[in-house]
Amino acid sequence: MKNNDKHIIRQAEETVTSLFESGLPENLLFHSIDHTRTVVERANEIAAHYELSGRDIVVLNIGAWFHDVGHLYTDPSTHEQKSAELAREWLSDKTGYADLADEIEKLILATKVSTTPSGLLQEILKDADTYHFGTSQFKKFDKLLRKEMAHRGFIVSDWERNTLVFLESHQFYTSYCKELLEPEKQKNIEKIKKKIEQASQENASRKVLPVDDAKEKKKDGQPGQSGFITKGIQTMLRLTSENHMRLSEMADNKANILISVNAIIISVILTVLIRKIEVDRYLAIPTMIFLATALTTIVLSILATRPKITNGNFTREDVMNRKTNLLFFGNFFKSALEEYRWGMSTMMRDPEYLYGTLIDDIYYLGLVLGRKYRLVRMAYSVFMIGLIISAFAFIVALVSNKSAPSTVIIEGTGTPF
């Protein structure tokens, strides 16, 4: 490796270290400068197993140093994009290395959980970032990550099950890590399974109600106050959602009525009044006003009923971070059945996520309803005002035509032969 290459890597290390030391939030217990240093070390360890060029070593090291800097500025779901932006900005004035920005950006983005790496460098950094999955220190780092997520405001309930799902879906990509780390990773998976099984057995053995719950239980076997409260919340959410759906159907019906009526009006105008205009020119302006009113009303009604579809995909990271609403078909219709089942199972095990999703669903239904009724109201207003103006225009045109002086043509008489 050239001296310039060593120098640029050293500069990247100093820059990232300075950023972490000057702006490290207290809640970054796992994604700290220590984690970044470890990832750099692991990346170079894996790279030593392969014959990489000096250029590839520079790309790998800069990507490794910058891959988690985004955590200092944004939340976990978007930190890779921010890290890539910071790396690109840092490289912009580095003579001889600015052209590496695109490759380093792709390298950093490949560390995203839902991304499959492309090429050896991306595989190396991806494996270096999850190297601890296949070591005896996994439990220690997992606890740090759990504490960090809790400090950053994320729900950590049922953490073991989510971790198990994540580990079972994870894979190492380089042959070096597959041979070295896969056996220990399987041991970590088995340990989590045993822990979950023990917790399930303990919960099953607790058949006696807590004192407070027993007091709430009524003598006739009816649920206590907390049971009624929970049922009341569920009923409230269900009724609110049903009311929103009924209001949405009403808005669609109103819009459909306007579309049907104005479609008939336009057909009458095109088949009757247009021909009439050829003879009675004074009807042209009222007819055009009437036609414009009908067209505008139809357009507004179509906008009110036109559906809006999202991208139809979600990632496991979205579910883990509670960033997606799995109760709305637009967020999952392109996803695989297995992924949707996993997402729904995860959401159902997290009551706060589940109730939060129901509340979000009602909120967004309300936003859609607000837009629908605003457009339907505009359509009815345009239709009403347009009818009045059109009728007035027809009356004015007819009165003006009758009051205009008529031209009388008198045919001369000839003397017959």
Short mmCIF file of C-alpha atoms in Angstrom, two decimals, residues 4-252:
data_model
loop_
_atom_site.label_atom_id
_atom_site.label_comp_id
_atom_site.label_asym_id
_atom_site.label_seq_id
_atom_site.Cartn_x
_atom_site.Cartn_y
_atom_site.Cartn_z
CA ASN A 4 -0.71 8.31 0.36
CA ASP A 5 -3.20 5.48 0.88
CA LYS A 6 -2.09 5.00 4.47
CA HIS A 7 -2.33 8.75 5.01
CA ILE A 8 -5.92 9.04 3.70
CA ILE A 9 -7.01 6.10 5.88
CA ARG A 10 -5.40 7.75 8.90
CA GLN A 11 -7.23 11.00 8.06
CA ALA A 12 -10.54 9.12 7.92
CA GLU A 13 -9.82 7.59 11.33
CA GLU A 14 -8.99 10.98 12.85
CA THR A 15 -12.08 12.64 11.35
CA VAL A 16 -14.52 9.97 12.51
CA THR A 17 -12.93 9.75 15.96
CA SER A 18 -13.20 13.51 16.32
CA LEU A 19 -16.88 13.44 15.29
CA PHE A 20 -17.72 10.75 17.84
CA GLU A 21 -15.75 12.38 20.64
CA SER A 22 -17.21 15.84 20.05
CA GLY A 23 -20.84 14.96 19.33
CA LEU A 24 -21.51 11.52 20.81
CA PRO A 25 -24.99 11.38 22.39
CA GLU A 26 -25.16 9.57 25.72
CA ASN A 27 -27.69 7.09 24.32
CA LEU A 28 -25.27 5.57 21.76
CA LEU A 29 -24.16 2.70 23.98
CA PHE A 30 -23.60 0.21 21.15
CA HIS A 31 -22.98 2.37 18.06
CA SER A 32 -19.97 4.10 19.62
CA ILE A 33 -16.46 4.76 18.36
CA ASP A 34 -15.43 1.45 19.95
CA HIS A 35 -17.87 -0.41 17.70
CA THR A 36 -16.55 1.45 14.67
CA ARG A 37 -12.95 0.62 15.55
CA THR A 38 -13.91 -3.04 15.98
CA VAL A 39 -15.64 -3.09 12.58
CA VAL A 40 -12.52 -1.59 10.95
CA GLU A 41 -10.32 -4.22 12.61
CA ARG A 42 -12.64 -7.05 11.59
CA ALA A 43 -12.87 -5.73 8.03
CA ASN A 44 -9.09 -5.73 7.71
CA GLU A 45 -8.93 -9.19 9.30
CA ILE A 46 -11.34 -10.58 6.70
CA ALA A 47 -9.66 -8.64 3.88
CA ALA A 48 -6.29 -10.17 4.80
CA HIS A 49 -7.74 -13.54 3.80
CA TYR A 50 -8.24 -12.25 0.25
CA GLU A 51 -5.86 -10.59 -2.20
CA LEU A 52 -7.16 -7.02 -2.34
CA SER A 53 -5.57 -4.19 -4.25
CA GLY A 54 -4.39 -1.04 -2.50
CA ARG A 55 -7.37 0.84 -3.92
CA ASP A 56 -9.84 -1.72 -2.53
CA ILE A 57 -8.22 -1.53 0.90
CA VAL A 58 -8.64 2.26 0.89
CA VAL A 59 -12.31 1.97 -0.13
CA LEU A 60 -12.97 -0.70 2.51
CA ASN A 61 -11.30 1.23 5.33
CA ILE A 62 -12.95 4.58 4.58
CA GLY A 63 -16.33 2.87 4.29
CA ALA A 64 -15.78 1.05 7.58
CA TRP A 65 -14.77 4.21 9.41
CA PHE A 66 -17.77 6.20 8.15
CA HIS A 67 -20.44 3.45 8.12
CA ASP A 68 -22.05 4.41 11.47
CA VAL A 69 -21.36 8.16 11.67
CA GLY A 70 -24.98 8.82 10.69
CA HIS A 71 -26.12 7.65 14.14
CA LEU A 72 -24.78 10.96 15.50
CA TYR A 73 -27.29 12.92 13.43
CA THR A 74 -30.36 10.82 12.66
CA ASP A 75 -32.37 7.77 13.74
CA PRO A 76 -31.35 4.15 12.98
CA SER A 77 -33.64 3.74 9.96
CA THR A 78 -31.82 6.41 7.92
CA HIS A 79 -28.33 6.46 9.41
CA GLU A 80 -26.75 4.66 6.44
CA GLN A 81 -27.84 7.39 4.01
CA LYS A 82 -26.50 10.07 6.35
CA SER A 83 -23.21 8.21 6.79
CA ALA A 84 -22.81 7.95 3.02
CA GLU A 85 -23.51 11.68 2.61
CA LEU A 86 -20.89 12.56 5.23
CA ALA A 87 -18.30 10.30 3.59
CA ARG A 88 -18.98 11.84 0.18
CA GLU A 89 -18.68 15.35 1.62
CA TRP A 90 -15.41 14.48 3.34
CA LEU A 91 -13.94 13.00 0.14
CA SER A 92 -14.96 15.95 -2.04
CA ASP A 93 -11.71 17.90 -1.40
CA LYS A 94 -9.36 14.91 -1.15
CA THR A 95 -7.15 15.05 -4.24
CA GLY A 96 -6.84 11.67 -5.92
CA TYR A 97 -9.58 10.04 -3.86
CA ALA A 98 -12.75 12.02 -4.67
CA ASP A 99 -13.58 9.55 -7.45
CA LEU A 100 -14.02 6.82 -4.81
CA ALA A 101 -17.12 8.52 -3.38
CA ASP A 102 -19.68 6.52 -5.40
CA GLU A 103 -18.12 3.17 -4.53
CA ILE A 104 -17.78 4.06 -0.84
CA GLU A 105 -21.39 5.27 -0.75
CA LYS A 106 -22.63 1.93 -2.14
CA LEU A 107 -20.37 0.15 0.35
CA ILE A 108 -21.91 1.98 3.32
CA LEU A 109 -25.47 1.53 2.06
CA ALA A 110 -24.81 -2.22 1.76
CA THR A 111 -24.63 -2.41 5.57
CA LYS A 112 -28.39 -1.75 5.72
CA VAL A 113 -30.14 -4.81 7.19
CA SER A 114 -32.48 -5.30 4.23
CA THR A 115 -29.73 -4.95 1.57
CA THR A 116 -27.94 -7.88 -0.07
CA PRO A 117 -24.28 -7.02 -0.67
CA SER A 118 -22.88 -6.96 -4.19
CA GLY A 119 -19.22 -7.75 -4.61
CA LEU A 120 -16.48 -8.84 -2.24
CA LEU A 121 -15.92 -5.44 -0.56
CA GLN A 122 -19.60 -5.09 0.37
CA GLU A 123 -19.64 -8.67 1.66
CA ILE A 124 -16.57 -8.01 3.80
CA LEU A 125 -17.98 -4.85 5.42
CA LYS A 126 -21.40 -6.48 5.90
CA ASP A 127 -19.78 -9.42 7.71
CA ALA A 128 -17.48 -7.16 9.72
CA ASP A 129 -20.49 -5.17 10.94
CA THR A 130 -22.20 -8.33 12.24
CA TYR A 131 -19.02 -10.20 13.18
CA HIS A 132 -20.09 -10.40 16.83
CA PHE A 133 -23.07 -12.57 15.90
CA GLY A 134 -20.63 -15.47 15.68
CA THR A 135 -18.63 -14.81 18.83
CA SER A 136 -19.00 -15.53 22.54
CA GLN A 137 -19.38 -11.77 23.13
CA PHE A 138 -22.72 -11.65 21.32
CA LYS A 139 -24.73 -11.55 24.58
CA LYS A 140 -22.73 -8.56 25.84
CA PHE A 141 -23.21 -6.54 22.64
CA ASP A 142 -26.88 -7.53 22.40
CA LYS A 143 -27.52 -6.10 25.87
CA LEU A 144 -25.78 -2.86 24.88
CA LEU A 145 -27.91 -2.60 21.74
CA ARG A 146 -31.08 -3.24 23.75
CA LYS A 147 -30.20 -0.49 26.23
CA GLU A 148 -29.38 1.87 23.38
CA MET A 149 -32.70 1.25 21.65
CA ALA A 150 -34.54 1.85 24.93
CA HIS A 151 -32.66 5.12 25.52
CA ARG A 152 -33.48 6.23 21.97
CA GLY A 153 -37.21 5.73 22.51
CA PHE A 154 -37.77 2.39 20.76
CA ILE A 155 -39.92 -0.38 22.23
CA VAL A 156 -37.76 -3.28 23.44
CA SER A 157 -40.53 -5.64 24.58
CA ASP A 158 -40.10 -9.28 23.51
CA TRP A 159 -36.52 -8.48 22.57
CA GLU A 160 -35.35 -12.09 22.70
CA ARG A 161 -37.91 -13.30 20.15
CA ASN A 162 -37.11 -10.45 17.77
CA THR A 163 -33.39 -11.12 18.18
CA LEU A 164 -33.95 -14.81 17.48
CA VAL A 165 -35.86 -14.02 14.28
CA PHE A 166 -33.13 -11.63 13.23
CA LEU A 167 -30.32 -14.11 13.88
CA GLU A 168 -32.12 -16.93 12.07
CA SER A 169 -32.63 -14.73 9.01
CA HIS A 170 -29.04 -13.43 9.10
CA GLN A 171 -26.27 -14.89 6.99
CA PHE A 172 -22.54 -14.38 6.59
CA TYR A 173 -21.45 -13.76 3.01
CA THR A 174 -17.69 -14.32 2.89
CA SER A 175 -16.36 -17.86 2.97
CA TYR A 176 -13.95 -16.76 5.72
CA CYS A 177 -16.77 -15.76 8.11
CA LYS A 178 -18.94 -18.72 7.18
CA GLU A 179 -16.24 -21.14 8.26
CA LEU A 180 -15.06 -19.15 11.28
CA LEU A 181 -18.26 -17.68 12.77
CA GLU A 182 -21.25 -19.75 11.69
CA PRO A 183 -20.82 -22.51 14.34
CA GLU A 184 -20.71 -20.00 17.22
CA LYS A 185 -23.67 -18.12 15.76
CA GLN A 186 -25.73 -21.32 15.85
CA LYS A 187 -24.76 -21.75 19.51
CA ASN A 188 -25.98 -18.21 20.23
CA ILE A 189 -29.27 -19.04 18.49
CA GLU A 190 -29.71 -22.14 20.65
CA LYS A 191 -29.01 -20.13 23.81
CA ILE A 192 -31.73 -17.63 22.92
CA LYS A 193 -34.18 -20.41 22.13
CA LYS A 194 -33.55 -21.97 25.56
CA LYS A 195 -34.02 -18.61 27.25
CA ILE A 196 -37.33 -18.06 25.45
CA GLU A 197 -38.49 -21.58 26.30
CA GLN A 198 -37.65 -21.11 29.99
CA ALA A 199 -39.51 -17.81 30.06
CA SER A 200 -42.57 -19.45 28.44
CA GLN A 201 -42.55 -22.25 31.02
CA GLU A 202 -42.30 -19.77 33.87
CA ASN A 203 -45.25 -17.80 32.51
CA ALA A 204 -47.30 -20.97 32.07
CA SER A 205 -46.64 -22.01 35.66
CA ARG A 206 -48.05 -18.74 37.02
CA LYS A 207 -51.67 -19.78 37.18
CA VAL A 208 -52.57 -17.77 40.30
CA LEU A 209 -53.80 -14.26 39.64
CA PRO A 210 -51.90 -11.37 41.19
CA VAL A 211 -53.58 -9.87 44.28
CA ASP A 212 -54.68 -6.68 42.51
CA ASP A 213 -56.19 -8.57 39.58
CA ALA A 214 -57.97 -10.99 41.90
CA LYS A 215 -59.59 -8.11 43.73
CA GLU A 216 -60.82 -6.71 40.43
CA LYS A 217 -62.43 -10.02 39.49
CA LYS A 218 -66.12 -10.02 40.30
CA LYS A 219 -67.83 -12.83 42.18
CA ASP A 220 -70.02 -13.79 39.22
CA GLY A 221 -66.96 -14.37 37.05
CA GLN A 222 -67.20 -11.08 35.15
CA PRO A 223 -64.00 -9.21 34.35
CA GLY A 224 -62.87 -6.42 36.63
CA GLN A 225 -62.42 -2.77 35.85
CA SER A 226 -59.18 -3.18 33.87
CA GLY A 227 -60.87 -5.79 31.64
CA PHE A 228 -63.73 -3.41 30.91
CA ILE A 229 -61.27 -0.62 30.18
CA THR A 230 -59.35 -2.77 27.69
CA LYS A 231 -62.55 -3.92 26.04
CA GLY A 232 -63.82 -0.35 25.96
CA ILE A 233 -60.67 0.82 24.17
CA GLN A 234 -61.01 -1.94 21.59
CA THR A 235 -64.68 -1.10 21.05
CA MET A 236 -63.87 2.61 20.70
CA LEU A 237 -61.17 1.93 18.09
CA ARG A 238 -63.41 -0.46 16.16
CA LEU A 239 -66.41 1.90 16.13
CA THR A 240 -64.28 4.87 15.16
CA SER A 241 -62.74 2.94 12.28
CA GLU A 242 -66.18 1.73 11.12
CA ASN A 243 -67.57 5.27 11.28
CA HIS A 244 -64.69 6.52 9.17
CA MET A 245 -65.31 3.79 6.60
CA ARG A 246 -69.02 4.64 6.43
CA LEU A 247 -68.21 8.31 5.95
CA SER A 248 -65.78 7.34 3.19
CA GLU A 249 -68.51 5.32 1.44
CA MET A 250 -70.89 8.28 1.74
CA ALA A 251 -68.32 10.60 0.15
CA ASP A 252 -67.76 8.12 -2.69
#
